[in-house]
Short mmCIF file of C-alpha atoms and ligand atoms in Angstrom, two decimals:
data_model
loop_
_atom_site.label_atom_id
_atom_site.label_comp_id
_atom_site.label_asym_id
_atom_site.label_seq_id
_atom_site.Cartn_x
_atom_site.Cartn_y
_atom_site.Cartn_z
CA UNK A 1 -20.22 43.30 -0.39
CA UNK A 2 -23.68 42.01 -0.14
CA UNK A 3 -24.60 39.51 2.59
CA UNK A 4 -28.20 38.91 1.85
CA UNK A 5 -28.63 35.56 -0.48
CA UNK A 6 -31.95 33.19 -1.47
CA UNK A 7 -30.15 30.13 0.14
CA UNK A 8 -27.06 29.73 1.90
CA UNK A 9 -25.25 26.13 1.11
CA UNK A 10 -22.89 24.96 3.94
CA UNK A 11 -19.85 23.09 2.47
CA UNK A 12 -18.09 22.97 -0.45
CA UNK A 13 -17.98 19.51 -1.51
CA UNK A 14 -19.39 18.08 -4.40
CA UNK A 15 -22.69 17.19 -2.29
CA UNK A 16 -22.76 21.32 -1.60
CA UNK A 17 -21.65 22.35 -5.11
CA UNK A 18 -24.04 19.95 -6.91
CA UNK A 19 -27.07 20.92 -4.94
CA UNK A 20 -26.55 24.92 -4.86
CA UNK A 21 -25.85 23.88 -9.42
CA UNK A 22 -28.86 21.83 -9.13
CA UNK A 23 -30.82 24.62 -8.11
CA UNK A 24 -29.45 27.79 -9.37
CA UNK A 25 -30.25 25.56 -12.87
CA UNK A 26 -33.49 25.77 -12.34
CA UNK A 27 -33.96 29.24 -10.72
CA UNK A 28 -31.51 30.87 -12.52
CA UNK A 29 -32.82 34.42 -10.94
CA UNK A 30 -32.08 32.59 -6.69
CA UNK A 31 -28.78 34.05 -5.20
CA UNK A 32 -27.26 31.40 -3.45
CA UNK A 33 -23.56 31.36 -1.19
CA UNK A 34 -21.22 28.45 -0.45
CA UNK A 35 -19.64 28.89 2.43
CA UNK A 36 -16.58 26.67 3.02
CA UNK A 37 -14.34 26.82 5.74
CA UNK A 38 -11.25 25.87 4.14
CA UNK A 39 -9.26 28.05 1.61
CA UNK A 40 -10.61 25.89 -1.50
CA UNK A 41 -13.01 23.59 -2.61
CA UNK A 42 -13.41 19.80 -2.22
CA UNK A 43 -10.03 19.51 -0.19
CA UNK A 44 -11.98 16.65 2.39
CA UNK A 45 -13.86 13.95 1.41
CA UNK A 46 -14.11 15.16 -2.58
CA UNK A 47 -11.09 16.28 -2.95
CA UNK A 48 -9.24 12.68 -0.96
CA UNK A 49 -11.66 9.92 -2.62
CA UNK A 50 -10.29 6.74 -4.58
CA UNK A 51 -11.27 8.96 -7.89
CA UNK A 52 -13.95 6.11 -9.26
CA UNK A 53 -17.18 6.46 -10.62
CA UNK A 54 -18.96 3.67 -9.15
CA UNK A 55 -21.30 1.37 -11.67
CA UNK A 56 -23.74 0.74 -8.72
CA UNK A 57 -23.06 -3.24 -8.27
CA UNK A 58 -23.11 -3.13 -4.71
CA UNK A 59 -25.93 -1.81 -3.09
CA UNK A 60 -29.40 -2.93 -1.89
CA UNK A 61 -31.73 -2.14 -4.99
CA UNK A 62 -34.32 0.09 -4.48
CA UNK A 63 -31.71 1.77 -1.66
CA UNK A 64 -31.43 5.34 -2.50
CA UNK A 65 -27.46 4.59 -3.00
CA UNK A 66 -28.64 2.23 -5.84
CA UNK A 67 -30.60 4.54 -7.52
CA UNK A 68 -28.36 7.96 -7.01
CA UNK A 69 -25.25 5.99 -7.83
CA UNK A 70 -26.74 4.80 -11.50
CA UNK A 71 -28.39 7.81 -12.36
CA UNK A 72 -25.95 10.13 -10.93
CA UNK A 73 -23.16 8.44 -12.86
CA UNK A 74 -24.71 8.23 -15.69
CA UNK A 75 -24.91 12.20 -15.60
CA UNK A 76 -21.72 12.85 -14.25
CA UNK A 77 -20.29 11.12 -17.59
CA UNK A 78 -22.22 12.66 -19.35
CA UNK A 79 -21.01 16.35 -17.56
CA UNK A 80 -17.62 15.48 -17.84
CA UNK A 81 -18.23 14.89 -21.92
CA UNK A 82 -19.80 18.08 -21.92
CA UNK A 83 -17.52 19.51 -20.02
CA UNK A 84 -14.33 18.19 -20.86
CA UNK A 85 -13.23 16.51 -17.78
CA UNK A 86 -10.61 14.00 -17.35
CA UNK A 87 -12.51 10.80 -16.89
CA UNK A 88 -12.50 7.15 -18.44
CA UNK A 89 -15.00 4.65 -18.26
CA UNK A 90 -12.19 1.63 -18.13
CA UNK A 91 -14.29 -0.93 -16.67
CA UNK A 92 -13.28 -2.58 -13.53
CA UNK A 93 -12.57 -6.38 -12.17
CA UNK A 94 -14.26 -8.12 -8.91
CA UNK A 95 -11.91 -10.52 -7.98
CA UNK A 96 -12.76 -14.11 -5.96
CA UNK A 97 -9.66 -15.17 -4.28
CA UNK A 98 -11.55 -18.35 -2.50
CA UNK A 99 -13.85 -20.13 -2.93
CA UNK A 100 -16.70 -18.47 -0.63
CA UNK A 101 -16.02 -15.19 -2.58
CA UNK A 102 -16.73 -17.24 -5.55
CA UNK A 103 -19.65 -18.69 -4.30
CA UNK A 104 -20.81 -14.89 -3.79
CA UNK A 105 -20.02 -13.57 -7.07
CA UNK A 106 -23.57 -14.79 -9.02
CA UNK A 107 -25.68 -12.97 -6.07
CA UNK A 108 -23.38 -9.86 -6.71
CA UNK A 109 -23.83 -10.48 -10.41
CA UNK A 110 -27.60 -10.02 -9.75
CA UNK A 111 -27.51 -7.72 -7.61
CA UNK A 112 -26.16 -5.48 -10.55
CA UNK A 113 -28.16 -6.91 -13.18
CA UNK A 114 -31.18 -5.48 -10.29
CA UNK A 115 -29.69 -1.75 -10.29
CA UNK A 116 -30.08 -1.62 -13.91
CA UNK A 117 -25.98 -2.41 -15.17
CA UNK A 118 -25.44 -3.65 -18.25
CA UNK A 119 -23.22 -5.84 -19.66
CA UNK A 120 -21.81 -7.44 -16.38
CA UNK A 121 -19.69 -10.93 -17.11
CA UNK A 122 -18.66 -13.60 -15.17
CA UNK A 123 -14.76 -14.38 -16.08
CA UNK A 124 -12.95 -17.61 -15.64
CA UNK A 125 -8.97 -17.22 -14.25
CA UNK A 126 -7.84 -16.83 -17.84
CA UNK A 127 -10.77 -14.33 -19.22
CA UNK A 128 -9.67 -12.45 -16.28
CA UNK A 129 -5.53 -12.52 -17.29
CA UNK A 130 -6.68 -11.63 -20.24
CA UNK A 131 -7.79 -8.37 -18.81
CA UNK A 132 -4.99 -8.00 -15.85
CA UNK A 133 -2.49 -10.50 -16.73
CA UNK A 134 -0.55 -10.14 -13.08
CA UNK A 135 -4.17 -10.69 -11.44
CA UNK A 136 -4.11 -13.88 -9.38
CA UNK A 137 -8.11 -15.27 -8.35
CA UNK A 138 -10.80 -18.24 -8.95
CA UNK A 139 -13.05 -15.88 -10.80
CA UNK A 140 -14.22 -12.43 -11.49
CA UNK A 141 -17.28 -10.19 -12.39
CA UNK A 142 -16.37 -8.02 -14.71
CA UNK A 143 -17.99 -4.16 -14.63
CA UNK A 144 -17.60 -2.36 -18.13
CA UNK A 145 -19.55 0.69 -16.51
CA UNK A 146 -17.34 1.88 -13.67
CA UNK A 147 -14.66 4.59 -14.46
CA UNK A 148 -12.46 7.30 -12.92
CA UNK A 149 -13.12 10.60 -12.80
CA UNK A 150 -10.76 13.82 -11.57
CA UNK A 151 -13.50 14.75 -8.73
CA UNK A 152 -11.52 18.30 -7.98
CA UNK A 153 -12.03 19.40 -11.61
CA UNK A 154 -15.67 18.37 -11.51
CA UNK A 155 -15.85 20.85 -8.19
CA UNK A 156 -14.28 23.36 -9.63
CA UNK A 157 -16.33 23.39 -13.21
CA UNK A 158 -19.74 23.31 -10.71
CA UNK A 159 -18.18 26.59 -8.84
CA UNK A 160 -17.49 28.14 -13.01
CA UNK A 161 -21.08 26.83 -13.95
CA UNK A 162 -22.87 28.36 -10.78
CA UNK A 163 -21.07 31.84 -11.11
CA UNK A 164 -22.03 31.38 -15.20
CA UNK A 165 -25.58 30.88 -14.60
CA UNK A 166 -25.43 34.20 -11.60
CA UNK A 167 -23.01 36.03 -10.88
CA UNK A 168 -24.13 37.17 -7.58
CA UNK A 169 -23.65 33.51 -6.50
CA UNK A 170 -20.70 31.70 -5.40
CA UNK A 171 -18.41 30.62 -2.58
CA UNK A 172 -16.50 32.17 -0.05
CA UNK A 173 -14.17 29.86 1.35
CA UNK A 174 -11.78 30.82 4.52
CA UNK A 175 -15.70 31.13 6.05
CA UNK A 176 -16.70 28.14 8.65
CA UNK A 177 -20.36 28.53 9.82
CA UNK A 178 -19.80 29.12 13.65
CA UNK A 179 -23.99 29.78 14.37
CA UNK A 180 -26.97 30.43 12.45
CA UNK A 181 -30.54 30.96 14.10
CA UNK A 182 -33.97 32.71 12.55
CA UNK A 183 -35.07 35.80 13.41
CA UNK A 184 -38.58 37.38 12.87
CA UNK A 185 -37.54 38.49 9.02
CA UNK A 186 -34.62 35.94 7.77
CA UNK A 187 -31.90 33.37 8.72
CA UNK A 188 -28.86 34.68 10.06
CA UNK A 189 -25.93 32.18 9.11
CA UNK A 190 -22.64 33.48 11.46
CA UNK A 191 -19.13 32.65 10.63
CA UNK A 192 -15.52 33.30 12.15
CA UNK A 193 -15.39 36.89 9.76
CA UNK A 194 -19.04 38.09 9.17
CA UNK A 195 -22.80 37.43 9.03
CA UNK A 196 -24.90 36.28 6.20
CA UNK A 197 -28.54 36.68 5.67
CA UNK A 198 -31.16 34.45 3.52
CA UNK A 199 -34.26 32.73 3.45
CA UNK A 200 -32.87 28.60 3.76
CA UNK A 201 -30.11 26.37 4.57
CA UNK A 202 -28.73 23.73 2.96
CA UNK A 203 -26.15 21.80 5.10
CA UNK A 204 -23.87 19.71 3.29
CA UNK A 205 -21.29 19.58 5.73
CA UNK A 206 -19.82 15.68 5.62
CA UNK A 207 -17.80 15.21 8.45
CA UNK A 208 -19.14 17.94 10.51
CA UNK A 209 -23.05 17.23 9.51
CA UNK A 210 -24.41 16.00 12.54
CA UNK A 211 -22.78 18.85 15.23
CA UNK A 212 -24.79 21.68 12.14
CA UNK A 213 -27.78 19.42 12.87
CA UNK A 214 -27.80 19.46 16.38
CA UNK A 215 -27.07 23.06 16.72
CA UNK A 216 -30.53 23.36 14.73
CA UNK A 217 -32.16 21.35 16.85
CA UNK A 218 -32.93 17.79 15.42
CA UNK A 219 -32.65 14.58 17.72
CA UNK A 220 -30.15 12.47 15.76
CA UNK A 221 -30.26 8.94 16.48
CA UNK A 222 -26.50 8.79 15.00
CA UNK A 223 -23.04 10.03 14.78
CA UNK A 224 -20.61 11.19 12.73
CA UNK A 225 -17.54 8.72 12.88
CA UNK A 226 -14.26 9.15 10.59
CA UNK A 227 -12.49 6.31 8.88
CA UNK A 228 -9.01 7.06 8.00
CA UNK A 229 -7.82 5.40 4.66
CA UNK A 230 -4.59 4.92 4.02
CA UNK A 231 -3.52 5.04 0.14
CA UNK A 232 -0.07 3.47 -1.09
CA UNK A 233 1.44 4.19 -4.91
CA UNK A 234 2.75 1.77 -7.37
CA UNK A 235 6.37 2.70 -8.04
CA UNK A 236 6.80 3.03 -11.84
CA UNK A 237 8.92 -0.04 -12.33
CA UNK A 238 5.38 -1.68 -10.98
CA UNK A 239 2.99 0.33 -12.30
CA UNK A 240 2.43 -2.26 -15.49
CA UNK A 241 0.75 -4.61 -13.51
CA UNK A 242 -2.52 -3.25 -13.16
CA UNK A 243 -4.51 -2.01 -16.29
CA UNK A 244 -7.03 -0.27 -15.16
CA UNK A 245 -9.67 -1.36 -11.85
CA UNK A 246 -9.14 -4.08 -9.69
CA UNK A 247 -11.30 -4.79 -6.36
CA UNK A 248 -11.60 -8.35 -3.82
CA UNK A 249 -14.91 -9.17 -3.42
CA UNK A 250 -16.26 -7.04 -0.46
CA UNK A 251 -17.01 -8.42 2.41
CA UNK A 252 -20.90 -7.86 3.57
CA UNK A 253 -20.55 -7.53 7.00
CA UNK A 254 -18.20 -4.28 6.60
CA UNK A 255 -19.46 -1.03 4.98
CA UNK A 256 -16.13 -0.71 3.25
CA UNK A 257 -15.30 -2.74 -0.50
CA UNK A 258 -11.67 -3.37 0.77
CA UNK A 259 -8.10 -2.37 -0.76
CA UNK A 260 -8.39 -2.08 -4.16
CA UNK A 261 -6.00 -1.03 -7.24
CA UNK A 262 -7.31 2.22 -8.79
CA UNK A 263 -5.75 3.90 -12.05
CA UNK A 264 -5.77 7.47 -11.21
CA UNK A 265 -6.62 9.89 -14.14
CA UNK A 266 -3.06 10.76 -13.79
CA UNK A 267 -2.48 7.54 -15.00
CA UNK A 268 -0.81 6.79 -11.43
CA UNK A 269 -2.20 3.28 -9.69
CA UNK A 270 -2.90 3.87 -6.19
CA UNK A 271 -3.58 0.83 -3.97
CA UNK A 272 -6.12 1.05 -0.25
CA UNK A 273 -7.78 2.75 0.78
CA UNK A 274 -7.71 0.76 4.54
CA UNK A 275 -10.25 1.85 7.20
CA UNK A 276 -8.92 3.14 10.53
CA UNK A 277 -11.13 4.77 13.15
CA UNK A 278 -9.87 7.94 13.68
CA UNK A 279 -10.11 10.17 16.96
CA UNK A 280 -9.46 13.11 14.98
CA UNK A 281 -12.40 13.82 12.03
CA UNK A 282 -10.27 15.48 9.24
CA UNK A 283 -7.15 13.55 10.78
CA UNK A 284 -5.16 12.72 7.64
CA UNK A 285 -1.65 11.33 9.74
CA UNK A 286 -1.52 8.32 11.70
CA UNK A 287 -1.90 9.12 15.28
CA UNK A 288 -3.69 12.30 14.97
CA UNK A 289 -6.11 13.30 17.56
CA UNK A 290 -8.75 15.96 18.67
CA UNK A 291 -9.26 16.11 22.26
CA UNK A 292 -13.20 17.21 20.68
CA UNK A 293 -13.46 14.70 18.66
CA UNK A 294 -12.46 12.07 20.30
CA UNK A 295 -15.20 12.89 23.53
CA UNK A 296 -17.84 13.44 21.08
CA UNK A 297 -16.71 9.44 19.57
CA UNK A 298 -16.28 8.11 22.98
CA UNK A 299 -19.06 9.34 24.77
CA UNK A 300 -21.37 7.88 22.44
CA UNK A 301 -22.79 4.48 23.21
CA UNK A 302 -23.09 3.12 19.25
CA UNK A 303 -18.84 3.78 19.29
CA UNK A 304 -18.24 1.24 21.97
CA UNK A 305 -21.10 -1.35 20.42
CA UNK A 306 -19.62 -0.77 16.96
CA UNK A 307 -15.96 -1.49 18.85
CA UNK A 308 -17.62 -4.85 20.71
CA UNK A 309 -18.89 -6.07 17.12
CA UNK A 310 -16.39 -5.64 15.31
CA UNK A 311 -13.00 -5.58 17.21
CA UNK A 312 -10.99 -8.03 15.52
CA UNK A 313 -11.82 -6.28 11.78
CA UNK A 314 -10.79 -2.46 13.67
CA UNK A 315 -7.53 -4.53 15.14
CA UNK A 316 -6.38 -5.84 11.89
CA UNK A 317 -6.93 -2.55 10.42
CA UNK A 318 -4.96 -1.17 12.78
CA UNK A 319 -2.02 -3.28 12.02
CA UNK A 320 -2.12 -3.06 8.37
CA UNK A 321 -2.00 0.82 8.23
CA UNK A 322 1.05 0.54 10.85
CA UNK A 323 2.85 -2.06 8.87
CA UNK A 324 3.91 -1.90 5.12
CA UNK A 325 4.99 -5.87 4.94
CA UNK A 326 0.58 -6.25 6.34
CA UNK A 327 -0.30 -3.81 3.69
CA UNK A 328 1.41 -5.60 0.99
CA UNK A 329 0.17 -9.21 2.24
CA UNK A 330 -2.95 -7.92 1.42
CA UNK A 331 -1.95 -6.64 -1.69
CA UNK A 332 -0.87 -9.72 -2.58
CA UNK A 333 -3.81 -11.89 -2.13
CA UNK A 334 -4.64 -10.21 -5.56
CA UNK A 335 -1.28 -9.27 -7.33
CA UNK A 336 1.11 -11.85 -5.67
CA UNK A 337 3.80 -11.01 -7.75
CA UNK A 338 4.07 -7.41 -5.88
CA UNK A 339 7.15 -7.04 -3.73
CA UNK A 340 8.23 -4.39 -1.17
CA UNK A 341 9.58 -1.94 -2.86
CA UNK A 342 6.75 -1.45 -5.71
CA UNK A 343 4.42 0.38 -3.10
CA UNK A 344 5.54 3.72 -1.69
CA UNK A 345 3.30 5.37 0.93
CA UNK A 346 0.79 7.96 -0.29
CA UNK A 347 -2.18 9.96 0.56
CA UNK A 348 -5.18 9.51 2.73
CA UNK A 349 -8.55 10.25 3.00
CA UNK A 350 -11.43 9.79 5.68
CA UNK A 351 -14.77 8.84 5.50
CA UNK A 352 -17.51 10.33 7.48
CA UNK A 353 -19.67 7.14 8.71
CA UNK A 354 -22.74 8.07 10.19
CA UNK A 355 -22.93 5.62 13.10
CA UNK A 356 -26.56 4.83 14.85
CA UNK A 357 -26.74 3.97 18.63
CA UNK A 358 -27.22 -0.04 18.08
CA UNK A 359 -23.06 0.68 16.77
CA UNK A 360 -24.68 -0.09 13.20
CA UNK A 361 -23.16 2.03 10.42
CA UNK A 362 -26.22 3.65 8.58
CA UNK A 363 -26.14 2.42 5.30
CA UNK A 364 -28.06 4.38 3.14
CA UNK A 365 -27.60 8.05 2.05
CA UNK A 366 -29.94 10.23 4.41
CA UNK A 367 -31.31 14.21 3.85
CA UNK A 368 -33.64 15.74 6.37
CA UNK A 369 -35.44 19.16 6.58
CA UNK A 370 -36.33 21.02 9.59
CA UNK A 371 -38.53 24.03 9.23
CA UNK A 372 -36.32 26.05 5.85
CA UNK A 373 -33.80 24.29 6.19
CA UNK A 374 -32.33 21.09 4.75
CA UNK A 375 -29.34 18.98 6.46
CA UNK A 376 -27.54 15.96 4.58
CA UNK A 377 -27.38 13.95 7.53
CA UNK A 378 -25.29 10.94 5.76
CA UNK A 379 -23.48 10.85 2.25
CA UNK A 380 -20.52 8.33 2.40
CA UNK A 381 -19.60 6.46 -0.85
CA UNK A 382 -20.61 6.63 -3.64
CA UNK A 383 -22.04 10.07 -2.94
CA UNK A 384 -18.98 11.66 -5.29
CA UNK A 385 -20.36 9.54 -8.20
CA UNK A 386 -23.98 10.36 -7.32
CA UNK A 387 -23.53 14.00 -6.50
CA UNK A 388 -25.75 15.30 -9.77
CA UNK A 389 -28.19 12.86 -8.56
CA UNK A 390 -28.28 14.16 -4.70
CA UNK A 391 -28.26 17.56 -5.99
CA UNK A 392 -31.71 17.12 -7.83
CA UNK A 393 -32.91 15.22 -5.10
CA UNK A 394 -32.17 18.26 -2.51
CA UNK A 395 -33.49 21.14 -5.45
CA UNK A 396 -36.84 19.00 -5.17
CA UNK A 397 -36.96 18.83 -1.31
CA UNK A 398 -36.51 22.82 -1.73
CA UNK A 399 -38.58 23.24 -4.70
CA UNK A 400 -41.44 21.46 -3.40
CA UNK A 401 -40.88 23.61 0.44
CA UNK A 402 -41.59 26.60 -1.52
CA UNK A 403 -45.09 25.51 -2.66
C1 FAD B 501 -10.94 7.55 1.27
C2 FAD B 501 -12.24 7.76 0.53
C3 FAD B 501 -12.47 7.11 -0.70
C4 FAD B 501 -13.67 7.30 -1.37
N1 FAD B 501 -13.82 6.83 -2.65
C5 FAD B 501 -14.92 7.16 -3.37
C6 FAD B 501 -15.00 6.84 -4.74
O1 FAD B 501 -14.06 6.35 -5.34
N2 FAD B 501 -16.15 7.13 -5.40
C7 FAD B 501 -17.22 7.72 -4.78
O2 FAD B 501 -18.25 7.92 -5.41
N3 FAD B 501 -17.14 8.09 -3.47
C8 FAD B 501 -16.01 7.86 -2.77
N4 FAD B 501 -15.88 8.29 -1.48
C9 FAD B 501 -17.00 9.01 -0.87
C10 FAD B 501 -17.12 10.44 -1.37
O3 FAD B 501 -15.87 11.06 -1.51
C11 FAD B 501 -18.00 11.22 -0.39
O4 FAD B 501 -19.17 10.48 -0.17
C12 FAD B 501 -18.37 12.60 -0.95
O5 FAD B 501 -17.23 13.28 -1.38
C13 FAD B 501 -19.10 13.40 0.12
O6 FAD B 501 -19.19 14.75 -0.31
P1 FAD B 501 -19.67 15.88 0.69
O7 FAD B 501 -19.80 17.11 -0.09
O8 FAD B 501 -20.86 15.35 1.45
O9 FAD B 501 -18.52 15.96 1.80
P2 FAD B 501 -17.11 16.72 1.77
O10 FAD B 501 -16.43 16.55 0.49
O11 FAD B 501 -16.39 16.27 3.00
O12 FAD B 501 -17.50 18.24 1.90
C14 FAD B 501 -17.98 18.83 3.08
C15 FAD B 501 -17.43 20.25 3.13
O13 FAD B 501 -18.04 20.96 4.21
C16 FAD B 501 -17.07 21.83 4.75
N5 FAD B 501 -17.52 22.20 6.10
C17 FAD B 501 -17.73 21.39 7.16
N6 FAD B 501 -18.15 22.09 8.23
C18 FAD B 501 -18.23 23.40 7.82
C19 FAD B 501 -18.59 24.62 8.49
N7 FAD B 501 -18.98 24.64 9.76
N8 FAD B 501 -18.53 25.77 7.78
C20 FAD B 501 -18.13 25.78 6.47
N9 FAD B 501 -17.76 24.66 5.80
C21 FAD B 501 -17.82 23.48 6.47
C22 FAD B 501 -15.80 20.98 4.72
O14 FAD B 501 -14.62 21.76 4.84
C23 FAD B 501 -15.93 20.28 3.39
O15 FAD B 501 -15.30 20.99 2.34
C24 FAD B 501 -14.68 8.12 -0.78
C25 FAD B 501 -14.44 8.78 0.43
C26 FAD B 501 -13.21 8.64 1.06
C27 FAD B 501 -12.95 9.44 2.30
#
């Protein structure tokens, strides 16, 4: 086997797979490995997402989340046309179950109308049951441009399309990048079986970004942070009461939009996700913990000012992912008619949050380079729906290193 490649792309998620398509698109001739330590593709953050292509309402315009999330979607529907992935663009609701949510919904409205979305209505209580008849709420946006998506199949058609384009590219997975340095001629990237040569890096590690980052030698003024969310299912007997999309009004003191109702491609309507710090980064069960980890979190001064902030938000989430009867209660602030025994417990994701010192959670998306090579530093959500997008982004940083 050959271990000498153009670039070497660490991380298999669709920020990794879109940036290695990205460029092997445009230099068709570059060999370039994915090197994923897990035995697939996608199985952490791309593969454990909500499954929605985000319409871009929410973010600061001119943010680079605003603009990746509108273009990038945009492309990914038109990718999963092309390439017959499961997707739908249903159209979601933004519900206002008070009256200071309702108060908010015109600057969300604009905010939208800002990041270039079309179409974008406010509903009265009845347009709205029109739409989700078991929907309780003052008012609603509605969002005819968000949709669902099956993320893993996109991953797995940018692995086909890669391979397509060269077929001395493509990922080895079972491979986690242990050490990588320069020498006088190349890069050496190490993992736990072998050593790979090439010319640049491209980290696109998620939860692990900031420890690759390090090792190269950048002074990070934040830290990876994982946010467990919790997912429950609509039983079938309950499933008719949501449509397609339905989300509270987020609040905008917390980077997260809340628990929401999300038609699955599957057709199955998950409710959550919550958001749980977790002492464990790819700690998927309640009470998981890495002794690692959770010194890396607790050493850090931003984790205990993020803790001070914002206590009684981590406290509450803390009891709603240990109690199904808090779970529901929020639940029912939008679907009051749900009961008990229409939500079993189901999957769970977690975020990587890249926290700065202050205890701020860094909004925006962020990509650095250092020397040849190029670290994404911070890619929470939507960076599934913008992936195309942050893959052209990173084949420019590249492109334009080479001249
Ligand atoms: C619960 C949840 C819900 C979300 N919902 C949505 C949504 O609906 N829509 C949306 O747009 N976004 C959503 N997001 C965000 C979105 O999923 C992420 O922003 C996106 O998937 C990030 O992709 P990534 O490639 O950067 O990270 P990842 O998918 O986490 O990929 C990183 C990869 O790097 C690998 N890796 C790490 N270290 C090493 C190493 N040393 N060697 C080799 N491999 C390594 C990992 O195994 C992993 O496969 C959600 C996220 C979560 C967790």
């Amino acid at each position: 086997m050959d271990r000498k490649f153009d670039i070497i792309v660490v991380g298999a998620g669709l920020v990794g797979l879109s940036t290695a398509f990205k460029i092997q698109q445009k230099m068709p001739n570059k060999r370039i490995l994915i090197l994923e330590k897990e035995t697939s593709v996608s199985l952490h953050q791309s593969g454990r997402n909500s499954g929605v292509l985000h319409s871009g309402l929410y973010y600061n315009p001119g943010s680079l989340k605003a603009d990746n999330c509108v273009k990038g979607r945009r492309e990914l529907v038109d990718f999963a046309i092309k390439h017959k992935i499961k997707h739908d663009v249903c159209g979601k609701l933004v519900v206002a179950t008070n009256q200071k949510e309702l108060s908010f919904l015109p600057k969300l409205l604009n905010r939208g109308i800002k990041n270039g979305l079309k179409k974008l209505e406010i509903l009265n209580p009845s347009e709205m049951k029109e739409r989700e008849p078991f929907v309780s709420g003052l008012g609603a946006i509605f969002v005819p441009e968000t949709g669902i998506i099956d993320y893993k199949q996109v991953a797995h058609k940018l692995v086909d399309l890669i391979k397509k384009i060269n077929s001395k590219s493509g990922v080895i997975t079972n491979s986690e990048v242990s050490d990588f340095y320069r020498n006088e001629k190349h890069s050496v990237v190490v993992t736990n079986k072998q050593k790979f040569y090439c010319e640049n890096i491209i980290f696109c590690a998620g939860l692990f970004s900031d420890r690759l980052a390090k090792k190269d030698g950048l002074k990070l003024d934040l830290k990876i942070v994982g946010f467990r969310g919790d997912y429950y299912t609509l039983t079938d007997q309950a499933s008719h009461k949501v449509n397609n999309l339905i989300y509270p009004v987020p609040n905008p003191e917390f980077p997260f939009l809340g628990v929401h109702f999300t038609r699955m491609t599957c057709n199955e309507i998950e409710c959550g996700p919550n958001a749980v710090f977790t002492f464990k980064r790819e700690g998927y069960k309640k009470g998981d913990f890495n002794f690692k980890d959770t010194l890396d979190a607790l050493n850090y001064l931003g984790t205990w000012k993020l803790f001070a902030k914002h206590w009684r938000f981590g406290l509450n989430e803390i009891v709603k992912a240990s109690s199904k009867r808090v779970f529901l209660h929020n639940l029912k602030k939008l679907i009051p008619s749900l009961a008990i025994d229409d939500i079993v417990e189901g999957r769970s994701g977690v975020r990587a949050m890249a926290l700065g010192s202050n205890g701020d959670v860094i909004d925006d998306f962020k990509i650095v380079q250092v020397n040849k090579n190029i670290h994404v530093l911070n890619a929470p959500s939507p960076a599934a729906t913008a992936c195309l997008s942050i893959g052209e982004s990173i084949s420019q940083i590249y492109l334009n290193q080479k001249n």
